[in-house]
Every structure is written in C-alpha cells, then in structure tokens.
XYZ file of C-alpha atoms in Angstrom:
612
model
C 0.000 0.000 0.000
C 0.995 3.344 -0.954
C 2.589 5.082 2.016
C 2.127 8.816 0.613
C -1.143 10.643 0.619
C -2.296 12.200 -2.132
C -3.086 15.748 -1.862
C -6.243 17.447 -3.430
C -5.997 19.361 -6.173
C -6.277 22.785 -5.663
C -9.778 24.399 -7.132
C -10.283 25.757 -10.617
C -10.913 29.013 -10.586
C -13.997 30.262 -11.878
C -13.986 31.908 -15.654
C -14.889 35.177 -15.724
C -16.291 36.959 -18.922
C -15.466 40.122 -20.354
C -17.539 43.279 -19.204
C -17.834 45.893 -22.253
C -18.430 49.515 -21.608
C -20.151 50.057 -24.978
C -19.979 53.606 -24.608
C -16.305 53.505 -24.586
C -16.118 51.599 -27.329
C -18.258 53.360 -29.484
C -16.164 56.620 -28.760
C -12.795 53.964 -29.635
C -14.884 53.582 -33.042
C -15.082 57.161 -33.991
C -11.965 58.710 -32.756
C -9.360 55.972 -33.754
C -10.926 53.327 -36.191
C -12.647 55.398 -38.302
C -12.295 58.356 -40.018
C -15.341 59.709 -39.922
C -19.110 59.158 -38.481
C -20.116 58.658 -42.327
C -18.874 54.707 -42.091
C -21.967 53.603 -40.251
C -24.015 54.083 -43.646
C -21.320 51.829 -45.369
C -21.891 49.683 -42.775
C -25.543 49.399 -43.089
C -25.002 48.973 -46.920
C -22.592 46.276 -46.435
C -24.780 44.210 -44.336
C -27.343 44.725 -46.819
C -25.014 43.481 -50.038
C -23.645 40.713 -47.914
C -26.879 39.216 -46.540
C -28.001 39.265 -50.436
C -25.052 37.479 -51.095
C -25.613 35.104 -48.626
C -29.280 34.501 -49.763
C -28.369 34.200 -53.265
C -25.547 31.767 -52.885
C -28.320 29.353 -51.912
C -31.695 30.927 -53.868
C -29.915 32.216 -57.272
C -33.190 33.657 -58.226
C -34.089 35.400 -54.738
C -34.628 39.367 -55.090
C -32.151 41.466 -54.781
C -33.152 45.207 -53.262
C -32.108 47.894 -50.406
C -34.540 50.478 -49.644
C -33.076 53.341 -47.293
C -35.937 56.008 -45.858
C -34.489 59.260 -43.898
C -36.573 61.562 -41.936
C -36.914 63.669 -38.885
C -33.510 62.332 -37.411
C -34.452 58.348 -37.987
C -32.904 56.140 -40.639
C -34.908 53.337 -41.815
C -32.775 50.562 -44.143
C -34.333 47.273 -45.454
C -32.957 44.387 -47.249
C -34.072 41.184 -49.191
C -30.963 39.142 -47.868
C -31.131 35.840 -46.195
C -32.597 37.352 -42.239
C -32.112 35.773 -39.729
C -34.077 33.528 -36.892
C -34.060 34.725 -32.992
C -31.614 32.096 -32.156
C -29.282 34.120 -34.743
C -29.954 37.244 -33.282
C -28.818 36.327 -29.668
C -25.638 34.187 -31.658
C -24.663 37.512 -34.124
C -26.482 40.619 -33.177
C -25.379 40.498 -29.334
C -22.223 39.682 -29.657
C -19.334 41.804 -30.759
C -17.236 40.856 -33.322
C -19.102 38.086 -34.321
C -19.849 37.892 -37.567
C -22.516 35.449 -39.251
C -20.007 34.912 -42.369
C -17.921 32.563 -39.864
C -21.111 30.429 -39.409
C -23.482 27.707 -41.303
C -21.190 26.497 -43.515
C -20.052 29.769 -45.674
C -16.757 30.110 -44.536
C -15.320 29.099 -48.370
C -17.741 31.572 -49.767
C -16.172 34.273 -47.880
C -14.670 36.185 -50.951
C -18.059 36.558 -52.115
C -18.982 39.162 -48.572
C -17.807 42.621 -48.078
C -17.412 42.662 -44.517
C -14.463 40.392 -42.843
C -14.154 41.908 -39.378
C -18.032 41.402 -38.034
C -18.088 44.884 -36.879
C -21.294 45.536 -38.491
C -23.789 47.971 -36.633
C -21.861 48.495 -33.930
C -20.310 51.055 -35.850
C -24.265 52.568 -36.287
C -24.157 53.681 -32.298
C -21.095 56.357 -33.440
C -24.619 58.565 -34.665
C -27.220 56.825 -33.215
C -28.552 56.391 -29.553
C -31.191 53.512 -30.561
C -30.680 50.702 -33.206
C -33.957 48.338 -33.939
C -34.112 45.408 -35.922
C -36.784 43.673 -37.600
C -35.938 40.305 -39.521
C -37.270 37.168 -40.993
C -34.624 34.164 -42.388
C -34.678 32.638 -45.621
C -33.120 29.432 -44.623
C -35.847 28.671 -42.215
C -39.666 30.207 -43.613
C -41.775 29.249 -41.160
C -39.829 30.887 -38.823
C -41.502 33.900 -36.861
C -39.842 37.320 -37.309
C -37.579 38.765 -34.440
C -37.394 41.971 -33.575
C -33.666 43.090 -31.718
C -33.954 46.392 -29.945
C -30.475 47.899 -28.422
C -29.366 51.095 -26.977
C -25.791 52.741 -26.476
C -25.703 51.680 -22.877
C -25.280 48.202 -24.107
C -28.737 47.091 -23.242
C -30.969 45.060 -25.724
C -33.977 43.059 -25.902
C -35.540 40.333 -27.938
C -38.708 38.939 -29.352
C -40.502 37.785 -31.809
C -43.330 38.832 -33.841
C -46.798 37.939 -35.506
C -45.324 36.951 -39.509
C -47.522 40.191 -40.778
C -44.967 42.300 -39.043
C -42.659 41.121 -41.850
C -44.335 38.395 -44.614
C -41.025 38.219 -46.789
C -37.687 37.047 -45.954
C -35.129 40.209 -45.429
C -33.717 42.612 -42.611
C -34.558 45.937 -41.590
C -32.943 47.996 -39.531
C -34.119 51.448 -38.064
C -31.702 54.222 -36.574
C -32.856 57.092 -34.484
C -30.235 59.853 -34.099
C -28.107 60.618 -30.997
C -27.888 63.877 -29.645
C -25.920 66.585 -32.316
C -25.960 63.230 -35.185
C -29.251 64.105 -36.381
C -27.757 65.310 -39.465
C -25.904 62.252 -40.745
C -29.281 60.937 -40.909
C -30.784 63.794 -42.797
C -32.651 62.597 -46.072
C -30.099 64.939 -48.014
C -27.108 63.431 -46.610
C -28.236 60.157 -46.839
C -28.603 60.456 -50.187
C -25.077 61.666 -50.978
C -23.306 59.087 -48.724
C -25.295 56.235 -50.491
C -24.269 57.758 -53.938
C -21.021 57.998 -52.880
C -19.988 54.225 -50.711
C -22.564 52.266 -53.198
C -21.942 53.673 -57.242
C -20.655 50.294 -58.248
C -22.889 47.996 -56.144
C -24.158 45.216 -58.396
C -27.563 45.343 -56.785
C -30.661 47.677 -56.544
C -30.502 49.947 -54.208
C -32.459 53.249 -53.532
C -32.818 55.601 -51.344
C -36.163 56.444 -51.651
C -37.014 56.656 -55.395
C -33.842 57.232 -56.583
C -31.445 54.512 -57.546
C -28.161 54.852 -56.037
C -25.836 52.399 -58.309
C -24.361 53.591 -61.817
C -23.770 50.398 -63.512
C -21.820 49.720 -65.225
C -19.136 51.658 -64.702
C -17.981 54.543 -66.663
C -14.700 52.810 -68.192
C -17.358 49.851 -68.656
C -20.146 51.341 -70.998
C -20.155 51.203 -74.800
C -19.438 54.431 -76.514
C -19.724 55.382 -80.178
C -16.481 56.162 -80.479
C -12.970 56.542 -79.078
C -13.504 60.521 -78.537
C -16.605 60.169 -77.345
C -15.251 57.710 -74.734
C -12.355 59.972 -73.857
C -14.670 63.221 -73.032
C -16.887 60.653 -71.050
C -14.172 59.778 -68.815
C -12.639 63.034 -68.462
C -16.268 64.245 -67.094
C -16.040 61.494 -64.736
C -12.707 62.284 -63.487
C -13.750 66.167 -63.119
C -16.898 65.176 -60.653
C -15.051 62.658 -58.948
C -11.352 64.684 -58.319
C -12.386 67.728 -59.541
C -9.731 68.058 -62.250
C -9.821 67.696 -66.160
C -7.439 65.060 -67.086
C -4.798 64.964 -69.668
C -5.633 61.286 -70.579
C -6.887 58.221 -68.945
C -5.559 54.739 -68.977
C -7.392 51.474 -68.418
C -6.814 49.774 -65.804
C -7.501 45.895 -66.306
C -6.355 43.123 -64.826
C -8.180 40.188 -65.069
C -6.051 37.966 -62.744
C -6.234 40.644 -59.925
C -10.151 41.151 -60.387
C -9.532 44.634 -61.389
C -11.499 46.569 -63.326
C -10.928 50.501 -63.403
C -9.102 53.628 -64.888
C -6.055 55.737 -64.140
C -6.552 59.872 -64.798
C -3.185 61.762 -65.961
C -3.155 64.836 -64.135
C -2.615 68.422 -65.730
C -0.135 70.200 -63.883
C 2.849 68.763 -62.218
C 2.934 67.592 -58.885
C 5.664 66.780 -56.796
C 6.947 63.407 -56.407
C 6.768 63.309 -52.608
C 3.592 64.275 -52.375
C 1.630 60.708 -51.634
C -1.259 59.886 -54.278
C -4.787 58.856 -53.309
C -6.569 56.431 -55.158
C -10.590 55.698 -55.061
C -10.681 51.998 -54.130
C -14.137 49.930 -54.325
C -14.205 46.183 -52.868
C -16.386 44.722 -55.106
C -18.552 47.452 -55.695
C -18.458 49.277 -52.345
C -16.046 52.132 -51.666
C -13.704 51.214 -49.574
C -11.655 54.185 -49.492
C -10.576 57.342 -51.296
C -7.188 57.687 -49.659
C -5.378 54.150 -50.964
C -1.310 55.476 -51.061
C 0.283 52.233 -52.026
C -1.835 51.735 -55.345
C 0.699 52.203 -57.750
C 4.490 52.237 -57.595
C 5.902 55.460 -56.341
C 6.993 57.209 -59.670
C 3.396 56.777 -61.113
C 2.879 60.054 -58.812
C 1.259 61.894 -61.600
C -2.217 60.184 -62.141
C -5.058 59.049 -59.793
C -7.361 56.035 -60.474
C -10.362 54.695 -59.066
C -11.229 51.045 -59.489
C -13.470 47.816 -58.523
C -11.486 45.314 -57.751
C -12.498 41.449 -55.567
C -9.129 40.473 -54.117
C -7.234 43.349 -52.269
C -7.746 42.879 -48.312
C -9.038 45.719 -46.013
C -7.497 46.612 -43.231
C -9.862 46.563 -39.815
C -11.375 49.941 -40.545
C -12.306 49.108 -43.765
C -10.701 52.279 -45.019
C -7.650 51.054 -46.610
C -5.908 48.340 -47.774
C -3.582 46.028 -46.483
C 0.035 45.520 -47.614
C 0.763 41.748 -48.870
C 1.659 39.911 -51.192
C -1.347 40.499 -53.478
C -0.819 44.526 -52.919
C 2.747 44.140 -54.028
C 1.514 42.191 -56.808
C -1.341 44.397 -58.058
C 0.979 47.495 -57.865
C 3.690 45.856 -60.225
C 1.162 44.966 -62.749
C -1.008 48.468 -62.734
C 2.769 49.658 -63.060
C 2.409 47.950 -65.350
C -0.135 49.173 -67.392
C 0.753 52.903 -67.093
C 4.148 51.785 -68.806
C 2.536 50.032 -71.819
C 0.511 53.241 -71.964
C 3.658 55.707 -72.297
C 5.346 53.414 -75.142
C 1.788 53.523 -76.979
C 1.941 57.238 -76.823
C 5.719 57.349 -77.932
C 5.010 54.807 -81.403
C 1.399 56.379 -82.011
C 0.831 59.355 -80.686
C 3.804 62.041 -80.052
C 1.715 65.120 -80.392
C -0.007 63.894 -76.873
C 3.556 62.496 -75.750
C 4.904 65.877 -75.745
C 1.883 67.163 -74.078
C 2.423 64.826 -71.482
C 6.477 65.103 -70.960
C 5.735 68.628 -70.850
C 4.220 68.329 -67.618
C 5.023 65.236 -65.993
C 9.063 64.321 -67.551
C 10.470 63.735 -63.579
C 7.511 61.286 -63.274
C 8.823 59.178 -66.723
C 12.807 60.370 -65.517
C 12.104 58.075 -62.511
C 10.567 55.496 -64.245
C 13.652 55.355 -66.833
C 16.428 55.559 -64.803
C 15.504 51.580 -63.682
C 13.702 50.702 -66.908
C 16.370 50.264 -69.857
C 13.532 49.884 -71.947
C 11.559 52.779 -71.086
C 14.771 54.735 -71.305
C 15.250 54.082 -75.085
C 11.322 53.951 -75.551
C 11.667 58.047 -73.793
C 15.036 59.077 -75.400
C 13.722 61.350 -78.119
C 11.028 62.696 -76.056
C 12.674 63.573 -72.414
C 13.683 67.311 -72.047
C 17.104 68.016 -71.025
C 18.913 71.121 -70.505
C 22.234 71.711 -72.506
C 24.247 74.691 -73.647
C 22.354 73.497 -77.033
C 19.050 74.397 -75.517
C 16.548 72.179 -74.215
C 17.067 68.704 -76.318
C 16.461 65.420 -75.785
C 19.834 62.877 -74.631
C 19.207 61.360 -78.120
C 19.660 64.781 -80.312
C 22.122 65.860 -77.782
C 24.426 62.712 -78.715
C 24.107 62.890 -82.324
C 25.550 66.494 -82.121
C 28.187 65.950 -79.947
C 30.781 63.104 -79.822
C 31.237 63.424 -75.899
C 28.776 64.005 -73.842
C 29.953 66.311 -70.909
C 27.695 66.423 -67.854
C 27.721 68.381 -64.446
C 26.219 66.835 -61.371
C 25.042 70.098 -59.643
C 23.119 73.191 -61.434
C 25.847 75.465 -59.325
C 28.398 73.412 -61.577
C 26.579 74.220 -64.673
C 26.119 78.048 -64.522
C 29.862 78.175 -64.089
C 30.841 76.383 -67.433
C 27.756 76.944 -69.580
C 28.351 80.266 -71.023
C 31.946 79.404 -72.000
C 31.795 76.158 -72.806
C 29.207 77.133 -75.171
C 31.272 79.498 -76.589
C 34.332 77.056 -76.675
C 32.016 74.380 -78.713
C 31.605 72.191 -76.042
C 28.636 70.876 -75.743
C 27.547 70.139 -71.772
C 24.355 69.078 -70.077
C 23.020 70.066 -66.699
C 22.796 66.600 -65.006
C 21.909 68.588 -61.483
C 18.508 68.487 -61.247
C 16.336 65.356 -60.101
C 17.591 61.827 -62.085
C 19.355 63.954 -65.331
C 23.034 63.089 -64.039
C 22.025 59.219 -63.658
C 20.061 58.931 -67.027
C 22.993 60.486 -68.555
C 25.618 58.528 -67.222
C 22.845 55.550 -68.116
C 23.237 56.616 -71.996
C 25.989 54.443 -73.579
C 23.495 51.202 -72.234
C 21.239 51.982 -74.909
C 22.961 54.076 -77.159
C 26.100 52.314 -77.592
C 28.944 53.690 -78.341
C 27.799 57.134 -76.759
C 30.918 58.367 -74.918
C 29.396 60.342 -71.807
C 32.042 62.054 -69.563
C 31.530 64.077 -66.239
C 32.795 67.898 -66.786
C 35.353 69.504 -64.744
C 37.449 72.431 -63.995
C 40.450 70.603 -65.844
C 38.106 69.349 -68.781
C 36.993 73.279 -69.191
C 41.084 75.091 -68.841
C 42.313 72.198 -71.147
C 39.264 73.722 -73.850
C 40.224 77.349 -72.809
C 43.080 79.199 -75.316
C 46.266 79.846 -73.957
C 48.219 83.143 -73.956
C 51.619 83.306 -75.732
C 54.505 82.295 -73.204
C 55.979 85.553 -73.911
C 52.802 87.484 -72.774
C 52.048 85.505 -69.812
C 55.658 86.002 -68.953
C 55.826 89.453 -69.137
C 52.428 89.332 -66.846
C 54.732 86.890 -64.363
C 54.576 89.966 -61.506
C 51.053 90.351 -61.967
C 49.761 87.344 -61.691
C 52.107 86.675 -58.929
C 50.113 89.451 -56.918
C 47.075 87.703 -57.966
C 47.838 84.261 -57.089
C 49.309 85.867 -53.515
C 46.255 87.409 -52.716
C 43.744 84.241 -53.582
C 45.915 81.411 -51.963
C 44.588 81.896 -48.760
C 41.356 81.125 -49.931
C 42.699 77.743 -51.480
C 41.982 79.312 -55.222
C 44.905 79.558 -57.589
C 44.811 81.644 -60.871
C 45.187 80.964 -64.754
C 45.531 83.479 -67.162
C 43.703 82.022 -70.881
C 42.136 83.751 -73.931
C 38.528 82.643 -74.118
C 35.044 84.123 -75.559
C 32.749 85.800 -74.827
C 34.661 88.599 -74.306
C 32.512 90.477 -71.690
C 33.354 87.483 -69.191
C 36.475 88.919 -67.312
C 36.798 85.770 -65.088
C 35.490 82.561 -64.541
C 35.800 80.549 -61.237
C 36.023 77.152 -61.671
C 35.988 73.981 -59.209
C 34.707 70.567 -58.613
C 33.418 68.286 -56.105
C 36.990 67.235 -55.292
C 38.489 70.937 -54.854
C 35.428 71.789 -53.072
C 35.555 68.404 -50.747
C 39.278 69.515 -49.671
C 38.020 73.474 -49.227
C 35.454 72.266 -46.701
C 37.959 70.018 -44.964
C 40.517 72.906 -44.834
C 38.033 75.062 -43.587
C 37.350 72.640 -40.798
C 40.685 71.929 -39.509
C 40.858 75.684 -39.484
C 38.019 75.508 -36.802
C 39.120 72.381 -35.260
C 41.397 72.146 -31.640
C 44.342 70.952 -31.676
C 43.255 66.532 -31.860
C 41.057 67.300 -34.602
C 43.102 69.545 -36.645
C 45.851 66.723 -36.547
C 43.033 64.175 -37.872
C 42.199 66.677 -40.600
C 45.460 67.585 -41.571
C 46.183 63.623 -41.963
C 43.391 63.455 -44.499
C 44.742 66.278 -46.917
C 45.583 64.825 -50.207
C 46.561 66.069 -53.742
C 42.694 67.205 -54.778
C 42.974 69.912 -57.422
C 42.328 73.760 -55.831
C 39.278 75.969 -57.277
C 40.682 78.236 -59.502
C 39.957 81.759 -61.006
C 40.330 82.125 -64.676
C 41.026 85.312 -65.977
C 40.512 86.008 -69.445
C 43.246 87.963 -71.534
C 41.078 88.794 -74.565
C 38.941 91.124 -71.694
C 39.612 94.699 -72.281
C 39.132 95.281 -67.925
C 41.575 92.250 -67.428
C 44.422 94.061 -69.903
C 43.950 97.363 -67.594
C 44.647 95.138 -64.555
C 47.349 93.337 -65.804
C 48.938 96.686 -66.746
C 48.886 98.238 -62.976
C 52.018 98.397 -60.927
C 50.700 98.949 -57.496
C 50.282 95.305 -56.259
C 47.691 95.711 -53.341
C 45.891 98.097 -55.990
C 45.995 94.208 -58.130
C 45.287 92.331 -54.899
C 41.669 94.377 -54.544
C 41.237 94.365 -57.990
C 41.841 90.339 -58.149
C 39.669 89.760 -54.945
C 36.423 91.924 -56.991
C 36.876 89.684 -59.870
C 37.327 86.093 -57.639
C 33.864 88.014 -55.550
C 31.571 88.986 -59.103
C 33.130 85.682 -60.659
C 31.376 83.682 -57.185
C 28.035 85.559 -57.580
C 27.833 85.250 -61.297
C 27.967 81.030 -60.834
C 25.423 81.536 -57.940
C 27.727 79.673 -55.567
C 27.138 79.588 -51.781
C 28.929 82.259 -50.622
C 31.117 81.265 -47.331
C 31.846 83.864 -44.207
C 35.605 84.390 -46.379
C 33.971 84.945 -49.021
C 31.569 87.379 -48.027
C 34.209 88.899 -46.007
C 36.662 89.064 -49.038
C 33.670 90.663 -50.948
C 33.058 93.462 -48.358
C 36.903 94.330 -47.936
C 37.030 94.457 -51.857
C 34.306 96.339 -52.351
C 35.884 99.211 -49.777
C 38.859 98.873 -51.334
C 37.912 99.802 -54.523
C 35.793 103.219 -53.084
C 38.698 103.960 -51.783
C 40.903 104.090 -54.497
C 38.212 105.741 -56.807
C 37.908 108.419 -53.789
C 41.977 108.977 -53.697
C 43.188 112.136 -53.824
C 46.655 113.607 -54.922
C 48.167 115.422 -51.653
C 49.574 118.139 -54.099
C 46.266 118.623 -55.377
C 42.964 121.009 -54.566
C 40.510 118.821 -53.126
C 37.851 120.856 -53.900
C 38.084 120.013 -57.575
C-alpha cells in the first residue's frame, strides 16, 4: 500500500467573462478606427449586399433590393438578404465581433462578402442612440420574425413577432439619431453618402425613389467612339477629383479582379507628395485615400477602381500591404508603362503634351527601366548649352557628352563652354546626371564624360609664353592674394569677351576646401586628424581672361595691393555670377574688396585742390 497521501488538487478558478463599456467603445470607433461618423451608412449597406449574397448563394433567383428612408432624425434601411431567426440574433447581433459569415457552412464563400471583421452595426451607435431590428430568415420560412432592440448603454432586448410584421424574408434595420448626429441621418445626406460608398454595387438599391448604383461603370459602358469615350471619362474624373485630365488609362487586370481607370493629371505635382486612389471592394467604396496603389513614380495620375481580391485593413478604409498589394501594384505599373510606349510609337503630339508636364515622373521610371529609357530618349527634355534637347539629339551632335552633377556646376561652365564648342548638359537636377551617365546602355557607343574644372582650362586658349611672362609679376600678386582662400589663378584667352573671369571647381576641390576650412576651426586633436586626411585634390581656380579689355587694364597696374583688390572683386563677381554659396571668407573678401575699390576711386593727390 501506498505510504504517501495524495493531496487534493487545488480548485479551478472560476472563468470570468469580459464586461464591455459600450460607450467607450463606441467613442474607440469614432476617434481611432474610423475616419469619420459617415462609415456607419457603409456599414448598413454592407450588411445589406452581404446578406443578399448570402441569400443568393443558396436561392440564385431570390430578389435582390435595399430600400433606405431618412426623416426627422431616424434612418430606416431594409434588405431582401437571407434574415435571420431569434436564435441568430442572440448568436450575431449580441455579440461583438461576431460575424454570421464565420457560421453555417459559408466560410469558403467568404470572398463573395464585403465585410471580414463582423463589426457591423456596432459602428451605427457612433450617430445613433437607438438601433432596432426587424428580420425574418430565408433558410428557415416558417420561422416567426424577431425583432432586436439595443441602446448605447449596451442594453438590448428580444422577441418575436406575428409573420404580418414582416411576410417576406429580409432585414430591416431602423436608426434614431443621438444627440448633435441628427444630421448624418438627414434625407439629403443620406442620399449623398449612399451615392457615394454604393456607385458600383451590383444590386438595386435606392434611397427612396432614386437609384443609387451607376452600372456599369464609366470605363465599362459602350461608346460610339474613341472621342466620345475619352470626353466621357474626363467628365467622370472632373466630378469625382475635380480636375480635367490629360488622358486616362485602363486599368484591367483580369487575374487581380480589377477593373478601373487611371486619370493623368494636368499640372505637375511633386513626387513626394503621396497619391490617393478611389478603391471599391467589389462594388463598395472602400476608401478614397489608398497610397500604395501604384508604384511610387506613377505620382502623376489618380485612379479609381473595382477590384475582388485586395484585403481591407480593420477599418475598412484602406488596404492592407501583402503579397497580393505588391503584386497588383507591379502589374497596374504595369499598365501605365505600356501606356507611355503607346503614346511614344502612335501618338507624339499627346507624348509631348504629357512630358511637358510630368518628364520627372517618366525620368524616374527610366532611370531603372532600360527599356523605357530608349522607348523616352527622343522625347525627355534636357537642358544643354544646345538648348533644351532630348539625350538622343544631344548625342548625335556631340561626340562626348559632358555632364555636371550640380546646377551650381553648370552656370559656371555653360556660357563658356558654349562658346568654346563644347557641348555640356546640366545633369543637377532630379535623375538627369544618372540617365545620362545611363546613356551608352542603350545608345552604344555614346561616350558620356563628367565635366570639370580641368576638362573646361584644357578647352580654354592659352596666352603666348611671352605674354604671360611678361604678366609673371602680376599674376604673382594675384595668385598671392587668392591662396589663402585655397583658389589659384590661370591666365587664358577665351570668348565671350565680356566674361572677365570665370571661377572654376569641382566636387573634389570643393571636398578639400570644406575640410581645410574645418581643420581651421578644429582644436588641436582634430586639426591633426584633418590635416592627416589632406591629399593632392585639385584647388578651385579663377580664370582670368586675356582677350577682356578690364583684365588688360589690370594686368597693366604696378601697385600690387591696388591688383590684390582688384583680383579679390573679380574672384567676388566671378562667385556671384555662378550663384555659388557664398562662405563667411567669401563674403568677407567681398566686403573688404568692395571698400577697397571706393577707396581708391575716392583717392586724392596730396599736391592737389581737393575741392576740384
């Protein structure tokens, strides 16, 4: 016999069961799930569609209507879906979160239902302080209608009533308004919400009279013509973003369940600014803010589709980023790409139309797209000391193609290398250096070079050894006042002639300037660190031109701080004429010059009358 005793097992403890303030919750709804009180009529309307899904998955022939009445602050919404018995009503209606898509076997028809979160009119008690429904189920006729009654202090009751209360399968559900809601259940508001969550529902619905749905679509109808088509759609786009577009594009793919259209916009926009899409779940609008639609550099149209398989998010108000998302965005990419090449072999009239306004958009596009880059190479706008030209006309007049990587680098160089013959393009602004430099992969043989301030000297003209030579004390004074700004300067004979000097650097002079400038700065542990990092990078350098008629005078002075002012104005107006960032030196070099100069002009012989 066992010698140990076994000990009793301590108690269970009871299960407890959640306690809901639905008051709290309902203000959770409004302030942080959704964005606005409007939802609760897409709400309504969903349960509607769904439950005449649900009826119709099982009677194909079973009608298929929602009726919505507004007055005097109440809302009044009835269905011919599928209804439901009183043993339904305490499973679905009093239970949050439940949903009755989970239950009686239509799980695998899920896809065909709008809703997937079993929200449903909970979200009705964000505008309304009463919520009664009436209902009779399909599935089970003889079945007496039940009548659900709950207010937003989480009470309800239950019963059922005589079959005249409701002789035909279906659901309705009446609202009366909350204190300061009444107006989201005005008749006139009503109306306009309906129009706007249920255009594209497949069945009839009405509020009142009027029939809400506008089926089928507008990129679905039949038109006479393609013109006809294209002013149809670009009335569309006008009521529903309130712009004319430039074109449209379809938008179908099959695969994806999508059926819509993409608007081009008119004016340029700019490519961080996010996009929002109009995005309808199978014919409910599910939200007019989607942001991850297309790819990123299709920033320059908006589209509004149908489509079955995106997922919503909780809210219902946008969509949810998977696989399918990623997938959907690459092939409406897609689409707007087969679009551009149509334009480019049939229609460049409307091409250049377009590239006028939206060329960063295509630029973006491009600069990962070899194909769309030599699809877009006669049509993308460049600028070039040519004038504005496309890469490909740009190439076939010039052997090399010279680029600078910052505008700053370009108004230095483009007057005279203009002048000089060579041919340069301003590769500063957003993706021009990177589709340039992208040339010779589909334009081979394309030699593409980056400019800089050894490329421009070697295509300056020099000055005869003899001249320069005789100039040696001059430019000696020159070169004495610059260095301590880290400049050296070059005497060469260049055109035009009204340019007296040129100041010309690169990212490598300017890279060793700014270190300089910060060991200057630095103590003593820093400045060592600095110091260790200076290497052989070429100095900025001011170019003064010999064929100037101002330059010659200069040259041709003796006094050498009278040359040292007059050197330090020309590095100063040579600075501002490039548009380059001035530094505190510079600025202060400016000043001193410019006082420098008054005083000279002011000078006055001691031996003189200075009241001449």
């Amino acid at each position: 016999m066992d010698s140990q005793t076994s000990q009793p097992s301590p108690a269970s403890p009871s299960p407890h069961t959640f306690q809901v303030d639905l008051r709290g919750l309902v203000d959770l709804l409004s302030h942080h799930l959704y964005s606005s009180p409007k939802v609760y009529l897409r709400e309504l309307l969903q349960n509607a569609v769904d439950a005449i899904t649900a009826r119709r998955a099982e009677q194909p022939d079973a009608p298929a209507t929602v009726r919505l009445h507004a007055e005097g602050g109440t809302l009044r919404v009835e269905d011919s879906g599928v209804g439901l018995t009183e043993s339904d009503v305490h499973s679905l209606l009093a239970t949050i979160g439940r949903s009755s898509k989970r239950d009686d076997g239509l799980e695998s028809a899920r896809s065909d239902f709008l809703g997937q979160f079993g929200i449903g009119l909970l979200a009705c008690f964000v505008v309304a302080e009463r919520i009664r429904v009436v209902s009779r189920s399909a599935r089970t006729p003889d079945a007496a209608p039940v009548e659900w009654t709950a207010a937003d202090d989480g009470s309800y009751t239950v019963r059922t009533l005589p079959h005249s209360a409701r002789p035909e399968p279906g659901t309705t559900v009446h609202l009366v308004a909350r204190a300061g809601a009444g107006e989201w259940l005005s008749a006139e508001r009503v109306r306009s919400l309906a129009r706007d969550f249920g255009a594209l529902l497949p069945y009839d619905v009405r509020v009142g009279d009027e029939p809400v749905a506008d089926l089928p679509a507008p990129w679905d109808r039949s038109y006479p013509s393609p013109a006809t088509r294209r002013v149809a759609l670009a009335r569309h786009c006008h009521d529903l973003f309130g712009f004319t577009p430039l074109d449209s594009i379809d938008l179908d793919v099959p695969l994806a369940g999508i059926r819509g259209v993409a608007y081009v916009l008119p004016s340029a926009v700019s490519p961080a600014q996010r996009a929002s899409h109009r995005v309808h779940l199978k014919g409910m609008l599910l939200t007019e803010r989607a942001e991850q639609l297309l790819p990123d550099w299709a920033f320059f149209v908006r589209c509004v589709l149908d489509t079955d398989s995106l997922r919503p998010t909780a809210s219902r108000e946008s969509l949810y980023e998977d696989e399918t998302l990623a997938a959907v965005r690459e092939a409406l990419g897609e689409r707007i790409r087969s679009w551009l090449t149509g334009l480019a072999a049939g229609d460049p009239e409307r091409l250049a139309a377009f590239l006028s306004v939206h060329h960063l958009g295509v630029k973006s596009l491009a600069r990962h797209d070899p194909e769309m880059l030599r699809t877009m190479l006669p049509w993308l706008p460049f600028e070039t000391t040519d004038g504005r030209l496309s890469l490909e006309e740009f190439a076939q007049r010039h052997p090399v193609v010279h680029f600078t990587r910052t505008v700053e680098e370009y108004r230095q160089v483009a007057p005279i290398a203009s002048a000089q013959g060579v041919g340069v393009v301003n590769g500063g602004y957003t993706y021009d250096s990177e589709l340039v430099e992208a040339l010779p992969s589909v334009r081979p043989g394309t030699v593409v070079s980056e400019l800089d301030a050894d490329t421009v000297t070697a295509h300056l003209d020099g000055v005869d050894p003899a001249e320069e030579l005789a100039l040696s004390p001059f430019l000696a004074a020159a070169r004495a006042r610059l260095d301590p700004l880290g400049c050296d300067v070059v005497l060469r004979a260049f055109h035009p002639l009204s340019v007296p000097a040129l100041h010309l650097d690169d990212r490598a002079a300017r890279h060793e300037q700014a270190r300089a400038d910060a060991e200057e700065q630095a103590d003593d542990l820093w400045a060592g660190i600095l110091g260790s990092l200076r290497g052989s990078a070429p100095r900025a350098r001011l170019v003064l031109n010999h064929l100037n008629p101002l330059i010659r005078r200069i040259s041709s002075l003796d006094d050498p701080d009278l040359i040292g002012t007059a050197t330090e104005s020309l590095y100063g107006q040579a600075l501002l004429m490039a548009q380059r960032p001035l530094r505190p030196a510079d600025s202060a070099l400016l000043n001193r010059a410019f006082i420098g100069l008054l005083e000279w002009a002011t000078h006055t012989d001691p031996g003189k009358d200075d009241r001449r």
